[in-house]
Coordinates of C-alpha atoms and ligand atoms in Angstrom, one line a residue:
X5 CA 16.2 -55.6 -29.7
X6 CA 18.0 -58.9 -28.4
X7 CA 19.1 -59.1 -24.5
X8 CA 22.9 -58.3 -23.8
X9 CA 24.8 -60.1 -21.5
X10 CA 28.3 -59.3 -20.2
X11 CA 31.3 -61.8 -21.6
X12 CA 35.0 -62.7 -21.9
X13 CA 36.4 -61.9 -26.1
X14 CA 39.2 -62.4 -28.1
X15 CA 39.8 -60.5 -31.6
X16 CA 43.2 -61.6 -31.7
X17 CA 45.2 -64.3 -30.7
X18 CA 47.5 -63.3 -28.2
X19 CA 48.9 -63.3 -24.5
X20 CA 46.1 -62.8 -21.2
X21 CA 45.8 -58.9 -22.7
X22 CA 43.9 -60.2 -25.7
X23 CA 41.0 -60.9 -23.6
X24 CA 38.4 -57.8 -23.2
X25 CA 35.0 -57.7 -21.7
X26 CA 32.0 -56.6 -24.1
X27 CA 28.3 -57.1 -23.9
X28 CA 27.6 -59.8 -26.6
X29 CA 24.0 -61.2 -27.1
X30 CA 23.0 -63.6 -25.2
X31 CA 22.3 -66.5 -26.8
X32 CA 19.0 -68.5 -26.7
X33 CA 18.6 -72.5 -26.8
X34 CA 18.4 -74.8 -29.3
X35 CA 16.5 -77.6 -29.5
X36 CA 17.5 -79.7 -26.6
X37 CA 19.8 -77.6 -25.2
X38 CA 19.6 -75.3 -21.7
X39 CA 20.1 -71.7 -21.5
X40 CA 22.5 -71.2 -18.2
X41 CA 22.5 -68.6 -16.0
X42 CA 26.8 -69.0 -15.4
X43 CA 27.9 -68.9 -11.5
X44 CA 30.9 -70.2 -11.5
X45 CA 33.6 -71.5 -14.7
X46 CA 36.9 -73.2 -14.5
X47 CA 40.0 -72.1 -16.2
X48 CA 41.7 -74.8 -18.1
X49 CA 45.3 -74.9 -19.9
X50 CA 43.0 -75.3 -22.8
X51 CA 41.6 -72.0 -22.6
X52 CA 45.0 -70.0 -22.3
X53 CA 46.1 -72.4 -25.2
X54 CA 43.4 -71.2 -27.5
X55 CA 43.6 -68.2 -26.5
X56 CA 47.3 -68.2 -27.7
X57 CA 46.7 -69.6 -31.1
X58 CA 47.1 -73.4 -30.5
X59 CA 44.3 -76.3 -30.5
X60 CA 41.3 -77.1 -32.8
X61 CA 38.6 -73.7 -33.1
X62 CA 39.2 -71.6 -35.8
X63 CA 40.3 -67.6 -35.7
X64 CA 38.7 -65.7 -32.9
X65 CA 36.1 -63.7 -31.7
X66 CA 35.2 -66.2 -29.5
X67 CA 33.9 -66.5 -25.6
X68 CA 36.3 -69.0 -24.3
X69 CA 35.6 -71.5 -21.2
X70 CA 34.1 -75.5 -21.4
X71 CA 33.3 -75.4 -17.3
X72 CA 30.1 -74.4 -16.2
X73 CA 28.2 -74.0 -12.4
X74 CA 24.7 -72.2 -12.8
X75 CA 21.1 -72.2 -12.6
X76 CA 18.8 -73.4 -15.5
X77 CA 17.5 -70.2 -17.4
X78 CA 15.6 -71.9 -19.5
X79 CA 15.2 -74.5 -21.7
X80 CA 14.5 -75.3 -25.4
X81 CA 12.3 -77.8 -27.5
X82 CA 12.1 -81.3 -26.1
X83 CA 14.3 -80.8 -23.0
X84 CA 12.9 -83.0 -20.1
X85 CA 16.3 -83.4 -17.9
X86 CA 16.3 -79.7 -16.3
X87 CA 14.0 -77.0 -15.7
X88 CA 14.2 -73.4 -14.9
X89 CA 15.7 -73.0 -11.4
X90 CA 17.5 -75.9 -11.3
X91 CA 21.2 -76.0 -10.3
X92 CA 23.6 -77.7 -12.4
X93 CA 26.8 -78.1 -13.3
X94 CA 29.1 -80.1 -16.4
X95 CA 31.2 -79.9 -19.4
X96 CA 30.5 -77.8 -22.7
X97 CA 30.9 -80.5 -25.8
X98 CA 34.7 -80.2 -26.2
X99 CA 36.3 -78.7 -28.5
X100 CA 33.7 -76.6 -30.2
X101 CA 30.6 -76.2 -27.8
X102 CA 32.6 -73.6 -25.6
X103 CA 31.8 -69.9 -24.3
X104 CA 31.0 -70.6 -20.1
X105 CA 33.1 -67.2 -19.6
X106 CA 30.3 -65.4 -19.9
X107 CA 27.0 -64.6 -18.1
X108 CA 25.0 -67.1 -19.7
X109 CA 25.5 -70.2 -22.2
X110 CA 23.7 -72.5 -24.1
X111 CA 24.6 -76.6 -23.9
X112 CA 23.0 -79.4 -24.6
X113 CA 20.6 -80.6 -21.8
X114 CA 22.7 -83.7 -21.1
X115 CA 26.2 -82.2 -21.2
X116 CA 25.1 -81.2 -17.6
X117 CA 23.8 -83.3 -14.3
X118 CA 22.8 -81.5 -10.8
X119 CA 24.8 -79.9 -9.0
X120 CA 25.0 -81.5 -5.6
X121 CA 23.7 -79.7 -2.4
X122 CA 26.7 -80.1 -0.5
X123 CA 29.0 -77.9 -2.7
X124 CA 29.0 -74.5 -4.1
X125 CA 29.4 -73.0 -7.4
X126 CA 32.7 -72.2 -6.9
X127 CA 33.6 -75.7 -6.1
X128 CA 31.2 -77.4 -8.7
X129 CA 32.5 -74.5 -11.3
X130 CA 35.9 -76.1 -10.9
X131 CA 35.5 -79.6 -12.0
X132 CA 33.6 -80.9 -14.7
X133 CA 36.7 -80.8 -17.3
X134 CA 39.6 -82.0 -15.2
X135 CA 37.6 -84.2 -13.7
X136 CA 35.8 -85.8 -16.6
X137 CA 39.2 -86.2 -17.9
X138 CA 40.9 -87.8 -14.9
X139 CA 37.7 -90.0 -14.8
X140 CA 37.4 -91.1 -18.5
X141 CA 41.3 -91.4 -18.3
X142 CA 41.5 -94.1 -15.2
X143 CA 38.2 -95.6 -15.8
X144 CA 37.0 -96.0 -19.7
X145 CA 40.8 -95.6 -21.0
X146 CA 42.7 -97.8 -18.6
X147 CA 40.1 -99.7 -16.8
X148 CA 42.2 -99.2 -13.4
X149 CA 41.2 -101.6 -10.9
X150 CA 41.5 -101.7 -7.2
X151 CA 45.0 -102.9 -5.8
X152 CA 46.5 -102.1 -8.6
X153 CA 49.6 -99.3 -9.1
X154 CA 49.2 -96.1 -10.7
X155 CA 51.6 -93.1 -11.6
X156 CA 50.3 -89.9 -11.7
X157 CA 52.2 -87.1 -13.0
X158 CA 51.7 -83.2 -12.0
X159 CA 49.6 -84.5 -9.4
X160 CA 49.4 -81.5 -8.0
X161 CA 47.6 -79.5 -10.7
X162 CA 43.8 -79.4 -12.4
X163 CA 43.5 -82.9 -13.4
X164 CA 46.3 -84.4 -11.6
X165 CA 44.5 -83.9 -8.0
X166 CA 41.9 -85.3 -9.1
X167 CA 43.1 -88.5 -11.2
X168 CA 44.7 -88.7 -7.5
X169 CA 41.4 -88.9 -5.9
X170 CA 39.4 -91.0 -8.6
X171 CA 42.4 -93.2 -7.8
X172 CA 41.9 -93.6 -4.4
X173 CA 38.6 -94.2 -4.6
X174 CA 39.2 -97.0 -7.1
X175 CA 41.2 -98.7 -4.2
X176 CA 44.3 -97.8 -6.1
X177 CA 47.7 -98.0 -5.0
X178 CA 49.1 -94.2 -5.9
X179 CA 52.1 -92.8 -6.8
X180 CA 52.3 -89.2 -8.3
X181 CA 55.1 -86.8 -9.1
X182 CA 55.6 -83.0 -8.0
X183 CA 57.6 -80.7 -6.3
X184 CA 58.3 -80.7 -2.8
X185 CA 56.2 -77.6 -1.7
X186 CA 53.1 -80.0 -3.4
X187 CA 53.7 -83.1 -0.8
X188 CA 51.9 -82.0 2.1
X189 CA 49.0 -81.3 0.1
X190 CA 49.0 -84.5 -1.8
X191 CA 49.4 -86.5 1.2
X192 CA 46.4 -85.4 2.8
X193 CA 44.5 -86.4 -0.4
X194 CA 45.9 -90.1 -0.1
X195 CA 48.4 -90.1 -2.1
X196 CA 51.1 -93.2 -1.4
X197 CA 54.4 -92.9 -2.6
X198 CA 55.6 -89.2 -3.4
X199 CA 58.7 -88.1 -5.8
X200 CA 59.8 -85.1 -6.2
X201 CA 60.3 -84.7 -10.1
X202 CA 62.7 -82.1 -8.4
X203 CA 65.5 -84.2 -7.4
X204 CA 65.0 -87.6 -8.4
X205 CA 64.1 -89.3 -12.2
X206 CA 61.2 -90.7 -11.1
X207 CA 61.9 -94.0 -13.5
X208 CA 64.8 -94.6 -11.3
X209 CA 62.7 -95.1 -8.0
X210 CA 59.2 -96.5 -9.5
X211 CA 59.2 -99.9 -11.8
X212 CA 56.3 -102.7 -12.1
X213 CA 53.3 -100.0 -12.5
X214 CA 49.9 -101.0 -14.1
X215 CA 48.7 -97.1 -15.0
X216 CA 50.4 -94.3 -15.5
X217 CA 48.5 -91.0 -16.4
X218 CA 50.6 -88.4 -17.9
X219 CA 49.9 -84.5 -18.7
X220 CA 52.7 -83.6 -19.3
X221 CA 54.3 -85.3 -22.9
X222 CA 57.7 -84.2 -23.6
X223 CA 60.5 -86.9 -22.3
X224 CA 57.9 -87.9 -20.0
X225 CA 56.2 -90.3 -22.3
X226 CA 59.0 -92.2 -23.0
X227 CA 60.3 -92.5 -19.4
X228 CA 57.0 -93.3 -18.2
X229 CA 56.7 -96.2 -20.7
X230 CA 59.8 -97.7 -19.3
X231 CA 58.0 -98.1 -15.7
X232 CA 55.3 -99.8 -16.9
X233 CA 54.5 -103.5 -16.3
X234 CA 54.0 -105.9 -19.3
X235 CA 50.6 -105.2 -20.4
X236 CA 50.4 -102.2 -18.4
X237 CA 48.7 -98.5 -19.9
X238 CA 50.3 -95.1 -20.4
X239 CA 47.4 -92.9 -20.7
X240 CA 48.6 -89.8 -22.3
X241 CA 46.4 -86.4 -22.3
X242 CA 48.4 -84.3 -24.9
X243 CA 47.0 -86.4 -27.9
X244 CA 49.9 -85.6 -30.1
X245 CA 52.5 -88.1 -31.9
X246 CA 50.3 -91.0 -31.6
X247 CA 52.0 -93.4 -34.3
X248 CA 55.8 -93.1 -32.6
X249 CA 54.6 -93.2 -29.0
X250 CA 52.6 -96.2 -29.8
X251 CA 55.2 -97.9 -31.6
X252 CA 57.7 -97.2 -29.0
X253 CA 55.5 -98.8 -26.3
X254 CA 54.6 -102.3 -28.4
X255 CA 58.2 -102.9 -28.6
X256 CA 58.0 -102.7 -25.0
X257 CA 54.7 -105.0 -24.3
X258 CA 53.2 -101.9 -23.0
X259 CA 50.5 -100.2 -24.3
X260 CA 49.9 -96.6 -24.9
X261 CA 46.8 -94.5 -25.0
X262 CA 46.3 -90.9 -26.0
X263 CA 43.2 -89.1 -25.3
X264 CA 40.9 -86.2 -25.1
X265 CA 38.1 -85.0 -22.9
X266 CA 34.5 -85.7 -24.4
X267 CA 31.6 -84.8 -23.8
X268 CA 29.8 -87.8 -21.1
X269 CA 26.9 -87.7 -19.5
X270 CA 27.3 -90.8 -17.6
X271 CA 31.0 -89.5 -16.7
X272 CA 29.4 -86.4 -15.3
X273 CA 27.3 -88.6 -13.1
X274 CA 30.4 -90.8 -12.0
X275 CA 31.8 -87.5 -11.5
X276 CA 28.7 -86.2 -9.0
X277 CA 28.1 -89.4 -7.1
X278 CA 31.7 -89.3 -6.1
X279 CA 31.3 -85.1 -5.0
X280 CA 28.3 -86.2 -3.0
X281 CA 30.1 -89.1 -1.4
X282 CA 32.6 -87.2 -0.4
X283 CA 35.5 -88.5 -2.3
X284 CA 36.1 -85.6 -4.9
X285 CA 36.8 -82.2 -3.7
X286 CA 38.5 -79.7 -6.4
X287 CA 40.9 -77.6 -4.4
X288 CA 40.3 -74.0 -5.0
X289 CA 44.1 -72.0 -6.1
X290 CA 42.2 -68.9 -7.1
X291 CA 38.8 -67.5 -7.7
X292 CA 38.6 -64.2 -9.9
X293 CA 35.5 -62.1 -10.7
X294 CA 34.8 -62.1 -14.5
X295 CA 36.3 -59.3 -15.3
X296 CA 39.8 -60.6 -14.2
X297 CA 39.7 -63.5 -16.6
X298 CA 43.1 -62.3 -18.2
X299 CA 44.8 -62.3 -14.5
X300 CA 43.7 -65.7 -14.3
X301 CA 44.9 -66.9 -17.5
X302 CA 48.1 -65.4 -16.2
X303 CA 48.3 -67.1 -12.8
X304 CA 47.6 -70.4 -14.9
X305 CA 50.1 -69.9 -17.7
X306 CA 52.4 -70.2 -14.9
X307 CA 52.2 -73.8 -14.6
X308 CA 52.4 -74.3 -11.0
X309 CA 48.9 -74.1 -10.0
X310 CA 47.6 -76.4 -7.4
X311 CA 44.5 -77.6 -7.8
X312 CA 42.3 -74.9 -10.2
X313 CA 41.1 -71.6 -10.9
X314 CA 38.5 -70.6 -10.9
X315 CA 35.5 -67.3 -12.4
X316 CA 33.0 -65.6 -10.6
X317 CA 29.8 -64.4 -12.2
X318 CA 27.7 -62.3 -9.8
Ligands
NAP1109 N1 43.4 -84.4 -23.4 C1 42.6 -83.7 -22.7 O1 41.4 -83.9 -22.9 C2 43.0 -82.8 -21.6 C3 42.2 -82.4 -20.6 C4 42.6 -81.6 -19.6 C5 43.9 -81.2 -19.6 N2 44.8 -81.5 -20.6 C6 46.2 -81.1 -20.6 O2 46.8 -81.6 -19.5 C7 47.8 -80.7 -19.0 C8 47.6 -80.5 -17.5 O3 46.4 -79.9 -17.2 P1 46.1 -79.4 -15.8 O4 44.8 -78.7 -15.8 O5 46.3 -80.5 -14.8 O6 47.3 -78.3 -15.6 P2 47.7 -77.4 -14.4 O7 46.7 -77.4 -13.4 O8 48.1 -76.1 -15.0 O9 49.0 -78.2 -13.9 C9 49.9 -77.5 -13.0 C10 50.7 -78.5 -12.2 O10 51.6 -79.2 -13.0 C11 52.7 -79.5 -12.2 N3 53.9 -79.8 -13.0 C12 54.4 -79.0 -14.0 N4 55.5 -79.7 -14.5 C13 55.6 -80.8 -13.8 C14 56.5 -81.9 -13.9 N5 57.5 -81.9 -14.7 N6 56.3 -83.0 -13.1 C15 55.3 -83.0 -12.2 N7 54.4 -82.0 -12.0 C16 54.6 -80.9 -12.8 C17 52.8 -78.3 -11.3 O11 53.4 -78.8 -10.1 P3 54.8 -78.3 -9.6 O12 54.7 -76.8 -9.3 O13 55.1 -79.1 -8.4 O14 55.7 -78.5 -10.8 C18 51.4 -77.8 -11.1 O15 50.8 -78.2 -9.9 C19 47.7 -79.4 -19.8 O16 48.6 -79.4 -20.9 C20 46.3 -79.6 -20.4 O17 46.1 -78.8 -21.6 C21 44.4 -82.3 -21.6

C-alpha cells in the first residue's frame, strides 16, 4: 500500500472554503527530481487566483503552493545537487510543477539551492516566488543599474518589498508607492522617496524614472508609462494585454515589458547569496499551520498584506 501524507485540495473552484485537508499519496521522485520533506510554503496571489478559477492549470483536484522550505527526503535517478538531510529551499516550475501545500513534494533537483544557515524555514518558506520575480524583474527584464531611478508599486506587499530591497542592493535610487500605514516600514527597508497612492497621483510628483515595476495593471500601466524616461522600462507582472500596452509605450520612446516568474536556478542563487549577505529579509505578515490554509488565502485575498504569508508544516 503507498504512504499517505497530509495535504491542502480543491474539487471545486471556489472562495478559501473550497480548500479541505485529505491524506493524498505522497508522491515519489522522478528522475532528477527531489522528494521534500515541506517546512515551510508561501502563499502567493497566484494560489488564491487559481484557486478561484483564473490563471493557466486546468480543473481541480489539485494541491496548490509553488514555495517551498524543507529537508531533502530523498532523491531520484541521477540527482547529484542534494542529498537526503539537506536543507533547501526554491521555486516549483511555474505554472504547472505546483503542490508545496502539502507535507512533501517532488521538484526538480535544480528548482532548489540551500537554504542558508542564518534563516529559518519560515523565513526561507516565504521567498523564492516573490523574490525570484522581483529579481528576474529588475535584473534579467530591466537590467537596472546602480544610480539609476526606480518606481516600485505596492511596495509594501509580497514582491514589492522585496523588488525594494533587490533595488537597494543594486545601488538604486527607489521610489515606491503605498498607503501611509506602509511608510514607516518601507523606510526602514531603504526606500527613498515615498507616495502615498492614497492622496496623491503618483505621475504628478515622480517624472524622469529609468524602471518602473508594476503589480498592479489596471490604470497603473498607462500612468506609469508616462513617468518614464526616453528609453526607460515598465516592467509589468500581470502579463495580460501585451500588444496595446506595448504599442502605447513605443509611441512614447518607452519601452514596456510583461513578464512571468520562471523557474531559475541561477536566480535562486542571486536570490540566496543576497539572504546570506544580509540584504534580503521577507517580512513575515502571518504564519498559519497547514490546516488553516483557507484563513490564509483569506487574509491575502484582502490585498493589504505586508510583506507575506506564510504555512507551517510540523
Ligand atoms: N508575473 C508573475 O510572475 C507574478 C509573480 C508574483 C506576483 N504576481 C502578481 O503581482 C501582484 C502582486 O503580488 P504580491 O505578492 O506582491 O501581492 P500582495 O502581497 O498581496 O500585495 C499586497 C500589497 O499591495 C499593496 N497595494 C494594493 N493596491 C495598491 C495600490 N493601488 N498602490 C500601491 N500599493 C497597493 C498593498 O498596500 P496598501 O495596503 O498600502 O494598499 C499591499 O501591501 C499579484 O497580482 C500577483 O498575482 C505576478
Amino acid at each position: 500500500m503507498s504512504e499517505t501524507m497530509r495535504a491542502i485540495t480543491q474539487d471545486v473552484y471556489g472562495g478559501p472554503e473550497v480548500l479541505r485537508e485529505a491524506q493524498l499519496d505522497k508522491p515519489e521522485p522522478g528522475p532528477s527530481e527531489v522528494l521534500i520533506r515541506v517546512r515551510a510554503a508561501g502563499v502567493n496571489p497566484t494560489d488564491w487566483k487559481h484557486r478561484a478559477g483564473q490563471g493557466f492549470l486546468g480543473e481541480p483536484p489539485r494541491i496548490l503552493g509553488w514555495d517551498v522550505s524543507g529537508v531533502v527526503e530523498s532523491i531520484g535517478t541521477g540527482v547529484t545537487l542534494h542529498k537526503p538531510g539537506d536543507e533547501v529551499f526554491g521555486m516549483l516550475p511555474y505554472p504547472f510543477g505546483l503542490g508545496s501545500h502539502a507535507e512533501y513534494v517532488t521538484g526538480p533537483a535544480r528548482a532548489f539551492v540551500s537554504k542558508p544557515a542564518e534563516v529559518d524555514h519560515v523565513q526561507a518558506g516565504a521567498i523564492p516566488l516573490a523574490a525570484l520575480t522581483a529579481w528576474q524583474a529588475l535584473n534579467d527584464t530591466a537590467d537596472l543599474q546602480a544610480g539609476q531611478r526606480i518606481l516600485i508599486h505596492a511596495a509594501a506587499g509580497g514582491v514589492g518589498h522585496l523588488a525594494v530591497q533587490i533595488a537597494k542592493a543594486k545601488g538604486a535610487h527607489v521610489i515606491a508607492t503605498a498607503s501611509k500605514s506602509k511608510h514607516e516600514f518601507l523606510t526602514g527597508l531603504g526606500v527613498d522617496e515615498l507616495i502615498d497612492y492614497t492622496s496623491n497621483d503618483f505621475e504628478q510628483v515622480v517624472s524622469d524614472v529609468d524602471v518602473v515595476l508594476d503589480p498592479i495593471a489596471a490604470d497603473y500601466r498607462s500612468r506609469s508609462l508616462q513617468v518614464l524616461r526616453k528609453g526607460g522600462v515598465l516592467v509589468s507582472i500581470l502579463p495580460y494585454d501585451r500588444d496595446e500596452l506595448v504599442a502605447e509605450a513605443d509611441e512614447l520612446g518607452v519601452r514596456a515589458e510583461l513578464m512571468l516568474v520562471e523557474a531559475d536556478q541561477a536566480g535562486m542563487q542571486a536570490v540566496r547569496e543576497l539572504v546570506e549577505a544580509g540584504k534580503l529579509r521577507a517580512e513575515i505578515a502571518g504564519t498559519f499551520p497547514l490546516a488553516d490554509a483557507a484563513k490564509a488565502h483569506a487574509q491575502g485575498e484582502t490585498g493589504r498584506t505586508k510583506g507575506k504569508l506564510v504555512l507551517t508544516i510540523d
